[in-house]
mmCIF file of C-alpha atoms in Angstrom:
data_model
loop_
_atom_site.group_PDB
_atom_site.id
_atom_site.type_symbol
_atom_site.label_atom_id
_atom_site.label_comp_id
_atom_site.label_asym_id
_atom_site.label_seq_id
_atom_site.Cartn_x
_atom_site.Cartn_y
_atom_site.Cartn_z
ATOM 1 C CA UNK W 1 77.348 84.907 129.060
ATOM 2 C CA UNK W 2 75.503 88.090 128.429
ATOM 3 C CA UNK W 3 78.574 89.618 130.398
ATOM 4 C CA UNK W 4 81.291 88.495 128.155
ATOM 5 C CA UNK W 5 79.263 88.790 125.045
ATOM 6 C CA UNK W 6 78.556 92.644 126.021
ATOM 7 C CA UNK W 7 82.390 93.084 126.039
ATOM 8 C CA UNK W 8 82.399 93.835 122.363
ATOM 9 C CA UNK W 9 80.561 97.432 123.265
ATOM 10 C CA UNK W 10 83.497 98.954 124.601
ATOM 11 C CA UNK W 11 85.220 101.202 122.167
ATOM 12 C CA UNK W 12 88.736 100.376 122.671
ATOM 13 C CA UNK W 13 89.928 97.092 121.897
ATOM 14 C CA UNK W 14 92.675 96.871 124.135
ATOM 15 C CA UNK W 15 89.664 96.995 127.092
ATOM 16 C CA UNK W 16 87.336 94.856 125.395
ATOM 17 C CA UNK W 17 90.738 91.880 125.505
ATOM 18 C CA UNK W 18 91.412 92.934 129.328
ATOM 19 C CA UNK W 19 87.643 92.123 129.839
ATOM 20 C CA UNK W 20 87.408 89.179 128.197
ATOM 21 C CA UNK W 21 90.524 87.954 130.043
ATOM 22 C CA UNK W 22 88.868 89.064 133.364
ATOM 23 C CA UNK W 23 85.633 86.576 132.698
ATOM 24 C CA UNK W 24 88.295 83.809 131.681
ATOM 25 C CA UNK W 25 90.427 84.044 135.317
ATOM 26 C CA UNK W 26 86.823 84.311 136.773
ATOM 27 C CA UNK W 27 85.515 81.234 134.667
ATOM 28 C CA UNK W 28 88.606 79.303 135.880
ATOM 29 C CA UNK W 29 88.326 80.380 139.444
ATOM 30 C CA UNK W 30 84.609 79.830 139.689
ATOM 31 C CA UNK W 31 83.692 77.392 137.587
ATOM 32 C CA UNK W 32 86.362 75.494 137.080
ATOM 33 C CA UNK W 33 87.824 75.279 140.600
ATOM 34 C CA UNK W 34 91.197 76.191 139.677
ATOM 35 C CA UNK W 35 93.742 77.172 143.035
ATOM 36 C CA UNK W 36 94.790 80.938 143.371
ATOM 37 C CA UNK W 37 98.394 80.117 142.888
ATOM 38 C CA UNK W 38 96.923 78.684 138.778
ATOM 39 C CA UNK W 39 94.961 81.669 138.111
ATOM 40 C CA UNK W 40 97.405 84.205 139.006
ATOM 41 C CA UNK W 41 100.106 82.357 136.981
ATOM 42 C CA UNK W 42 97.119 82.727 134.012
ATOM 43 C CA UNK W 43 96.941 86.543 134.833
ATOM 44 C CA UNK W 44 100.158 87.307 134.808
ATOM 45 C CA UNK W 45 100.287 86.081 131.369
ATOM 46 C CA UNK W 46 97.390 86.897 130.249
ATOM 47 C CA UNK W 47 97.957 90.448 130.809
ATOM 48 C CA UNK W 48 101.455 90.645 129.701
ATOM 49 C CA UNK W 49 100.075 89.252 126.485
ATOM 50 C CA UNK W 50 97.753 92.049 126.253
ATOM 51 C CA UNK W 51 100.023 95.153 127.047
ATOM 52 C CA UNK W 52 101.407 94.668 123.595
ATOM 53 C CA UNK W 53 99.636 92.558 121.519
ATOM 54 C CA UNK W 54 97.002 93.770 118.891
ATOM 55 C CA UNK W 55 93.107 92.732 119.209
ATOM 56 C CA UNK W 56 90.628 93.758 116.282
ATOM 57 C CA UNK W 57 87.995 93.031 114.177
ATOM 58 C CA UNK W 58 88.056 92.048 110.570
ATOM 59 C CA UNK W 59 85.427 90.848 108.335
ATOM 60 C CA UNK W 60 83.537 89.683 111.533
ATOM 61 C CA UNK W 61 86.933 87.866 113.094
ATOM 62 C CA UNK W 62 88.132 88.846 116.262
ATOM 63 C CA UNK W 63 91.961 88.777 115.536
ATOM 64 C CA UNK W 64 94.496 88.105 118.193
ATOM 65 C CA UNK W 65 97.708 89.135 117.067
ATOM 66 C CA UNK W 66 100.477 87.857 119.539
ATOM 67 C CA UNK W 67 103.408 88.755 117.325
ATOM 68 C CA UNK W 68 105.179 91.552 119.859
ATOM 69 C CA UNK W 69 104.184 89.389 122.886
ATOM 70 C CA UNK W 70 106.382 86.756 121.496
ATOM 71 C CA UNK W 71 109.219 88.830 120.552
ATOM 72 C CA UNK W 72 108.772 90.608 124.589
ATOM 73 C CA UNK W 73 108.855 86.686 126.230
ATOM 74 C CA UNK W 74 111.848 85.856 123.831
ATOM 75 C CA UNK W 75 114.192 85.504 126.679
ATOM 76 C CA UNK W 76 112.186 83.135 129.151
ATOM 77 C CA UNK W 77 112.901 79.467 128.851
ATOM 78 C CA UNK W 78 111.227 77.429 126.861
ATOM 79 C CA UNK W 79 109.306 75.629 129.693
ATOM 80 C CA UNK W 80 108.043 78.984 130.263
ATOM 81 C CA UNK W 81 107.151 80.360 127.297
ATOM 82 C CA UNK W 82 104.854 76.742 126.459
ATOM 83 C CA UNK W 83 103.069 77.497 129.541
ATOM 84 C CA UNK W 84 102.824 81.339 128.114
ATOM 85 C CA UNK W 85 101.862 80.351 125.114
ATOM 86 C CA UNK W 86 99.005 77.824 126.868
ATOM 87 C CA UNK W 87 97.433 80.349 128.704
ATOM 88 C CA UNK W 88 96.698 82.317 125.594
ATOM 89 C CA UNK W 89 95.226 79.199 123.843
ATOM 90 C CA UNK W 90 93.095 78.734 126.817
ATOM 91 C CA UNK W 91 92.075 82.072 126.381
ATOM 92 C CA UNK W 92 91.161 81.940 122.952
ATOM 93 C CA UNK W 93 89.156 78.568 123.257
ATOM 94 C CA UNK W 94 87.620 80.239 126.188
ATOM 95 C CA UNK W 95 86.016 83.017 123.642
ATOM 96 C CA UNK W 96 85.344 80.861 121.439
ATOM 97 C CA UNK W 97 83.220 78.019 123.653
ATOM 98 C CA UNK W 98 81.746 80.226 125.965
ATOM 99 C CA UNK W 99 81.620 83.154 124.940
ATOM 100 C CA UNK W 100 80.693 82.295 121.073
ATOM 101 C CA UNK W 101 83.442 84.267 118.867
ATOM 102 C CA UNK W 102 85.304 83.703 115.626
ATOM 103 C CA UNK W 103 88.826 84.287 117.189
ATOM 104 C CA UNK W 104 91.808 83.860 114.541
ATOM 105 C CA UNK W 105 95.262 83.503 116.844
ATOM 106 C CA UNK W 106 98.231 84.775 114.823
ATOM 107 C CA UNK W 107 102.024 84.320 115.470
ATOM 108 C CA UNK W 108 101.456 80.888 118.231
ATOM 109 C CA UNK W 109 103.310 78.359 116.518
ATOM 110 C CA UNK W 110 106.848 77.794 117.371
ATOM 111 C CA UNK W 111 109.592 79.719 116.370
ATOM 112 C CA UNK W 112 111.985 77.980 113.922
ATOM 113 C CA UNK W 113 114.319 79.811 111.702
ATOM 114 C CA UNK W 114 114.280 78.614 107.845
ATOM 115 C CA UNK W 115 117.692 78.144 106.379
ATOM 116 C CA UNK W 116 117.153 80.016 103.779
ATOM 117 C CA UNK W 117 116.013 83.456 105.517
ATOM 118 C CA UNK W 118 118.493 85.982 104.880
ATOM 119 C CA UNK W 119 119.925 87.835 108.448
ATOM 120 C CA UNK W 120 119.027 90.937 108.775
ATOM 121 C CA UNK W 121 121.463 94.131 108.958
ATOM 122 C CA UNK W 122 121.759 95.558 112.231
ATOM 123 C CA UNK W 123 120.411 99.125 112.577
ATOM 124 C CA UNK W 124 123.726 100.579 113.508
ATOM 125 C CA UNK W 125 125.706 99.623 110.591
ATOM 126 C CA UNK W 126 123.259 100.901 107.967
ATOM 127 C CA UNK W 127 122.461 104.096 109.849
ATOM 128 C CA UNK W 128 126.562 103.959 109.547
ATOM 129 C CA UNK W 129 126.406 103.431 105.839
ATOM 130 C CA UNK W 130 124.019 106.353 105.229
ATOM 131 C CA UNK W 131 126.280 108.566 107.031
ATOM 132 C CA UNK W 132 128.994 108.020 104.778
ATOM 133 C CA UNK W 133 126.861 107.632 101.301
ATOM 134 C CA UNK W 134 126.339 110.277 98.618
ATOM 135 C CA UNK W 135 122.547 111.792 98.245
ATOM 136 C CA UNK W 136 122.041 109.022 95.463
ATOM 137 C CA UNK W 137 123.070 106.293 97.616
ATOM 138 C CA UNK W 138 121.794 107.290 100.601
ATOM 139 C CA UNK W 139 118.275 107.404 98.557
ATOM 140 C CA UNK W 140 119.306 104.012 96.684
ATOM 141 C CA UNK W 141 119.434 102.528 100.462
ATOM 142 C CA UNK W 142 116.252 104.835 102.156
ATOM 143 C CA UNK W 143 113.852 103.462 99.309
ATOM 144 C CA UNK W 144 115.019 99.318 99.715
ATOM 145 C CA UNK W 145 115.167 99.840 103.564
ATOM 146 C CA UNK W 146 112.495 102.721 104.201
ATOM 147 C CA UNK W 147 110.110 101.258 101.898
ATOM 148 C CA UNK W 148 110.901 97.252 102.030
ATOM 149 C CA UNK W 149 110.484 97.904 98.105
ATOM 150 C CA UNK W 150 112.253 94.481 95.560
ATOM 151 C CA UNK W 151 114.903 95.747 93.981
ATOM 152 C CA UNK W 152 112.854 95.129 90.871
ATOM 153 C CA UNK W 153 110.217 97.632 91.988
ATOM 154 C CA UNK W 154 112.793 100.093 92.116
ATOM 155 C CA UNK W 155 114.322 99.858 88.830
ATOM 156 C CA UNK W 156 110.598 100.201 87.192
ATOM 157 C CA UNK W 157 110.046 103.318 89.400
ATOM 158 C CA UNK W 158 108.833 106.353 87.617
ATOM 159 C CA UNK W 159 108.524 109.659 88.618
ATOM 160 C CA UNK W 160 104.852 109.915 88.331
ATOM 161 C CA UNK W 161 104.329 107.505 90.797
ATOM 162 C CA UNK W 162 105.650 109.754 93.323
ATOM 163 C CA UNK W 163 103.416 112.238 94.536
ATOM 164 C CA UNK W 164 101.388 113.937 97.745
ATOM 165 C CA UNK W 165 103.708 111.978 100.265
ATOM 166 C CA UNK W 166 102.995 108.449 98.949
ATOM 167 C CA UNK W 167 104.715 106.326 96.486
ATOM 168 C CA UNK W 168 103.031 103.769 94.240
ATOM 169 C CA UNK W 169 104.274 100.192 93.696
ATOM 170 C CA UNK W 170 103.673 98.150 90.920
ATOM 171 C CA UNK W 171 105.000 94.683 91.923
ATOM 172 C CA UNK W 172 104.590 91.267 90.732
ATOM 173 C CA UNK W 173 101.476 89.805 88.892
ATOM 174 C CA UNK W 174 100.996 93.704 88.177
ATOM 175 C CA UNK W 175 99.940 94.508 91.756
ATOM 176 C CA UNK W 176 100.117 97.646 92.373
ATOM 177 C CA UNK W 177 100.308 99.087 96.280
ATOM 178 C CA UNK W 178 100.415 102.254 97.868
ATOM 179 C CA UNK W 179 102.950 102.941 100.418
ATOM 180 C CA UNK W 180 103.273 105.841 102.936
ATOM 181 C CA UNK W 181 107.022 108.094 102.487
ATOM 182 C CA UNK W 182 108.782 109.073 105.530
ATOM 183 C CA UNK W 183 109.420 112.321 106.201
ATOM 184 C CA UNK W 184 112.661 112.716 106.298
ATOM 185 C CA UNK W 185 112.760 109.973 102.480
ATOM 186 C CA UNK W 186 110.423 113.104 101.005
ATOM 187 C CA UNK W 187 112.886 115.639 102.196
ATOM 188 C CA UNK W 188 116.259 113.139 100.688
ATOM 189 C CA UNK W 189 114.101 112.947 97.668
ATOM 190 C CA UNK W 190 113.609 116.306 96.829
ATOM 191 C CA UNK W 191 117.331 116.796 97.086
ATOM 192 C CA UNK W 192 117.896 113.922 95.114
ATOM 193 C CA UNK W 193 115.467 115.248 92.123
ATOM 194 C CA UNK W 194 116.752 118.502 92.251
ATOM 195 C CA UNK W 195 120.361 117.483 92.051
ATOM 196 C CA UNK W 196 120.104 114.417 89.481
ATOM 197 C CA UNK W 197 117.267 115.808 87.455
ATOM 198 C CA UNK W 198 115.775 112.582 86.450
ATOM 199 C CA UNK W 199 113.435 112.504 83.454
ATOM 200 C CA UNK W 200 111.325 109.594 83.679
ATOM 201 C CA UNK W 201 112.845 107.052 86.499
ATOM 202 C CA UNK W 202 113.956 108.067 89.829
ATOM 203 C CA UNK W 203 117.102 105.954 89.013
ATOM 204 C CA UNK W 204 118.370 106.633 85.467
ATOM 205 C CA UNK W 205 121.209 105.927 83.193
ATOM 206 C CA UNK W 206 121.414 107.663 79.900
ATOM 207 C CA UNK W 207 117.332 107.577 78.846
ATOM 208 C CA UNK W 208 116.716 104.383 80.409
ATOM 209 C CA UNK W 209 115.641 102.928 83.435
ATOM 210 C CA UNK W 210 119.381 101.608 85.742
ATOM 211 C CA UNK W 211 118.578 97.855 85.687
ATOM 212 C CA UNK W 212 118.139 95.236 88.904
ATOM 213 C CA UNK W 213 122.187 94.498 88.454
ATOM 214 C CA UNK W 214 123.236 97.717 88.035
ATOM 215 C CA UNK W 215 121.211 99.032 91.318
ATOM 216 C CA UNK W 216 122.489 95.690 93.567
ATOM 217 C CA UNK W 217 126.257 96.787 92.740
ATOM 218 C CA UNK W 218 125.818 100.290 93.693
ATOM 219 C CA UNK W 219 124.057 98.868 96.898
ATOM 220 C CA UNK W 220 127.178 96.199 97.391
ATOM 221 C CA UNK W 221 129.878 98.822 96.668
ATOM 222 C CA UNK W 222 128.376 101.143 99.067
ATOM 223 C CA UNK W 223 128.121 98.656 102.151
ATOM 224 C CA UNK W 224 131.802 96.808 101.249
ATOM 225 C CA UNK W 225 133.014 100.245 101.669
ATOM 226 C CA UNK W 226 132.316 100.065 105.189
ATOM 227 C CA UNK W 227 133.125 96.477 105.535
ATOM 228 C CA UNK W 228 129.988 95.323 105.313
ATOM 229 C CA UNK W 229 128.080 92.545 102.786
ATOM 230 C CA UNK W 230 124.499 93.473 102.030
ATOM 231 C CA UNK W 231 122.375 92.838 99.467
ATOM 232 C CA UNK W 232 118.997 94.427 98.643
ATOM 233 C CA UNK W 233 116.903 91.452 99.313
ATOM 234 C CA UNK W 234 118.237 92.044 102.936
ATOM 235 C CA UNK W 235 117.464 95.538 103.338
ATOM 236 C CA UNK W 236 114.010 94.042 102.668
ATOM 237 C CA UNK W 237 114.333 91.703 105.544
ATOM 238 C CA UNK W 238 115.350 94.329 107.785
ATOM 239 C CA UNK W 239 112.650 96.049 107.304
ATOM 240 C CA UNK W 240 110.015 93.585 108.045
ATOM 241 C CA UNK W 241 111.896 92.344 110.565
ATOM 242 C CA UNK W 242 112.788 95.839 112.632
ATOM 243 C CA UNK W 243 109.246 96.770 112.122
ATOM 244 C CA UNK W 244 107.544 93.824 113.380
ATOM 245 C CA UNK W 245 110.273 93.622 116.672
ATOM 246 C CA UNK W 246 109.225 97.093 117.421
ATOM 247 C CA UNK W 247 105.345 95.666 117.586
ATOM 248 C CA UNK W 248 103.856 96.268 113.739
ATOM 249 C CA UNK W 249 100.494 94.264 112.726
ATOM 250 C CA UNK W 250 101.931 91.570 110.975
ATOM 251 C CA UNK W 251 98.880 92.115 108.582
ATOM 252 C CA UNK W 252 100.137 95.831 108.061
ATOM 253 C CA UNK W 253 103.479 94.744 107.526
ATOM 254 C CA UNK W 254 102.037 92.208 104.503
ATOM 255 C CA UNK W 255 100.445 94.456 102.695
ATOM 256 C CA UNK W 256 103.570 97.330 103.135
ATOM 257 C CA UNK W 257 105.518 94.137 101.704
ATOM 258 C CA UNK W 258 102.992 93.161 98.938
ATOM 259 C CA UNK W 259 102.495 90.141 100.043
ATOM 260 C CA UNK W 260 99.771 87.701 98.853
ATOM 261 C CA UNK W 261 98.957 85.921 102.542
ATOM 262 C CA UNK W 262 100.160 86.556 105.649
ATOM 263 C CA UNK W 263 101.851 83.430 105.876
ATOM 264 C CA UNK W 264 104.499 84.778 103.913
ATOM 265 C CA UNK W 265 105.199 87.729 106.275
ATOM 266 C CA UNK W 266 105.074 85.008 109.311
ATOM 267 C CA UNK W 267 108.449 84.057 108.298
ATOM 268 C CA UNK W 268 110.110 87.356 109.614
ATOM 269 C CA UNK W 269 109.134 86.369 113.187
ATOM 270 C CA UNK W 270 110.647 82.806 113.284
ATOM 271 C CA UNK W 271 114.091 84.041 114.206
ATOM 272 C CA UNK W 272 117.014 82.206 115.742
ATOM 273 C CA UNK W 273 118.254 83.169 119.064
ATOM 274 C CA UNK W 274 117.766 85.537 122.397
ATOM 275 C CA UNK W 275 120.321 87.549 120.847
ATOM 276 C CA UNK W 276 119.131 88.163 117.344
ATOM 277 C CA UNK W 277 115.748 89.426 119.221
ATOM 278 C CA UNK W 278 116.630 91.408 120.939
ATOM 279 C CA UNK W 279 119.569 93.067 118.646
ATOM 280 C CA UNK W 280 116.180 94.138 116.338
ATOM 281 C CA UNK W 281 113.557 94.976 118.923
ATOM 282 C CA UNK W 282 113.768 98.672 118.110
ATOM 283 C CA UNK W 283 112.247 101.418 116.118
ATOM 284 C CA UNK W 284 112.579 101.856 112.542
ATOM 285 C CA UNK W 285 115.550 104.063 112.762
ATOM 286 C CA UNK W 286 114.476 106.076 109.376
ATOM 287 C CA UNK W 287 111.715 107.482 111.261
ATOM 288 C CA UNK W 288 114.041 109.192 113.545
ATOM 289 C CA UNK W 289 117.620 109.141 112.813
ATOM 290 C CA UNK W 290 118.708 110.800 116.018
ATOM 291 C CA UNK W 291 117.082 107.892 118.172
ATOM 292 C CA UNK W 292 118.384 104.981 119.918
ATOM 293 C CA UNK W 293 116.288 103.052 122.186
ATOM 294 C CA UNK W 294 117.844 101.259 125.176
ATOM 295 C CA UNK W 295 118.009 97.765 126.122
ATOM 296 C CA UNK W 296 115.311 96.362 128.070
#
């Protein structure tokens, strides 16, 4: 006990997890009386789950956030994956009854896709898009994508709220959030501003803010052009969805999105097929237009 419980000493979390999951094999080899052939099939789990999963502390909760392990074992069967899945539960329960922890699992439950979740754009086709879009469109599309702003939030935008490399967000119920630019969005939006000369809004027509429709057809126009349907809502869902496939905290991507609970957020992980995974498990492309990760 003292063993496990001293665990929470180390100073990176990503060793205190690999501990913890050392104990467990030896609590099922030892005390248990589990075969060899069992316990390595829990290691090699166990510490597959750990390579890319996040571990941390909050408010005196361990949390185990298995969002990027389930996107990585996306292509086992589903016999597989259960038994995955169970040796992480076993885990957990493990820390819990033994070793006396508040553990909160994230991103276990099955994977189901809602009807109603919008499909994502594939990275190609708007890094496509931007290549052929003005300075104001390829901003229009940066902000929605780059940001994972409503297109509500955009219309309101004002000027002032830009500033020192972060832009603030004032979404709905009046929340307001602070979100991070890119580098290269700062650089497209000092063009932008010294080309348009807004007054008040980054997106203006006459004296007054350009309106939610007005925004969506510019967005529509600019992607039929290519051949493509998109609406803003989606570029939203892309972003979520390319950030968490590439291994974000699902908690970080809930607050970048504004939303109230994490449950919320969950919804970008439940998607369809083997495919659709891995078509998104890359890098947020805005971060570095010039890369293209390979396939695993």
């Amino acid at each position: 006990m003292a063993k496990a419980q001293g665990n929470c000493n180390m100073n990176h979390n990503t060793g205190i997890l690999q501990r913890y999951i050392e104990d467990f094999l030896d609590y099922l080899l030892n005390v248990r009386g589990y075969s060899d052939a069992t316990v390595e099939t829990y290691e090699i789990a166990l510490r597959q789950m750990a390579e890319v999963s996040h571990f941390y502390e909050e408010d005196g909760v361990w949390v185990l956030d298995i969002t990027p392990f389930r996107f990585k074992i996306v292509k086992n069967s589903k016999k597989t994956i259960v038994k995955k899945l169970s040796a992480v539960r076993s885990l957990v329960k493990y820390m819990e009854d033994q070793c006396h922890l508040l553990v909160k699992l994230i991103s276990d439950e099955s994977i189901k896709v809602p009807q109603s979740l919008p499909k994502p754009i594939e990275e190609k086709y708007i890094d496509e898009v931007l290549q052929k879009a003005t300075v104001e469109e390829k901003l229009l599309v940066s902000m929605l994508y780059g940001l994972g702003l409503r297109i509500s939030e955009l219309s309101g935008l004002k000027l002032e709220d830009i500033r020192a490399g972060w832009v603030e967000i004032h979404g709905k119920g009046n929340k307001v959030r602070q979100l991070p630019l890119l580098d290269s969005l700062q650089e497209l939006l000092q063009i932008y501003l010294k080309n348009q000369k807004p007054k008040k809004y980054l997106f203006e027509k006459g004296n007054a803010p350009m309106n939610s429709a007005q925004l969506r057809y510019k967005l529509t126009k600019l992607f039929k052009e290519s051949g493509l349907k998109a609406t803003p809502h989606q570029l939203r869902h892309s972003f979520a969805t390319h950030l968490l496939n590439h291994g974000a905290r699902i908690s970080d991507v809930s607050e970048l999105l504004g939303h109230e609970t994490m449950a919320t957020t969950q919804v970008y992980t439940k998607l369809g097929s083997v495919k659709k995974m891995q078509e998104y498990m890359r890098a947020h492309p805005l971060a570095d237009v010039t890369h293209q990760p390979s396939e695993e």
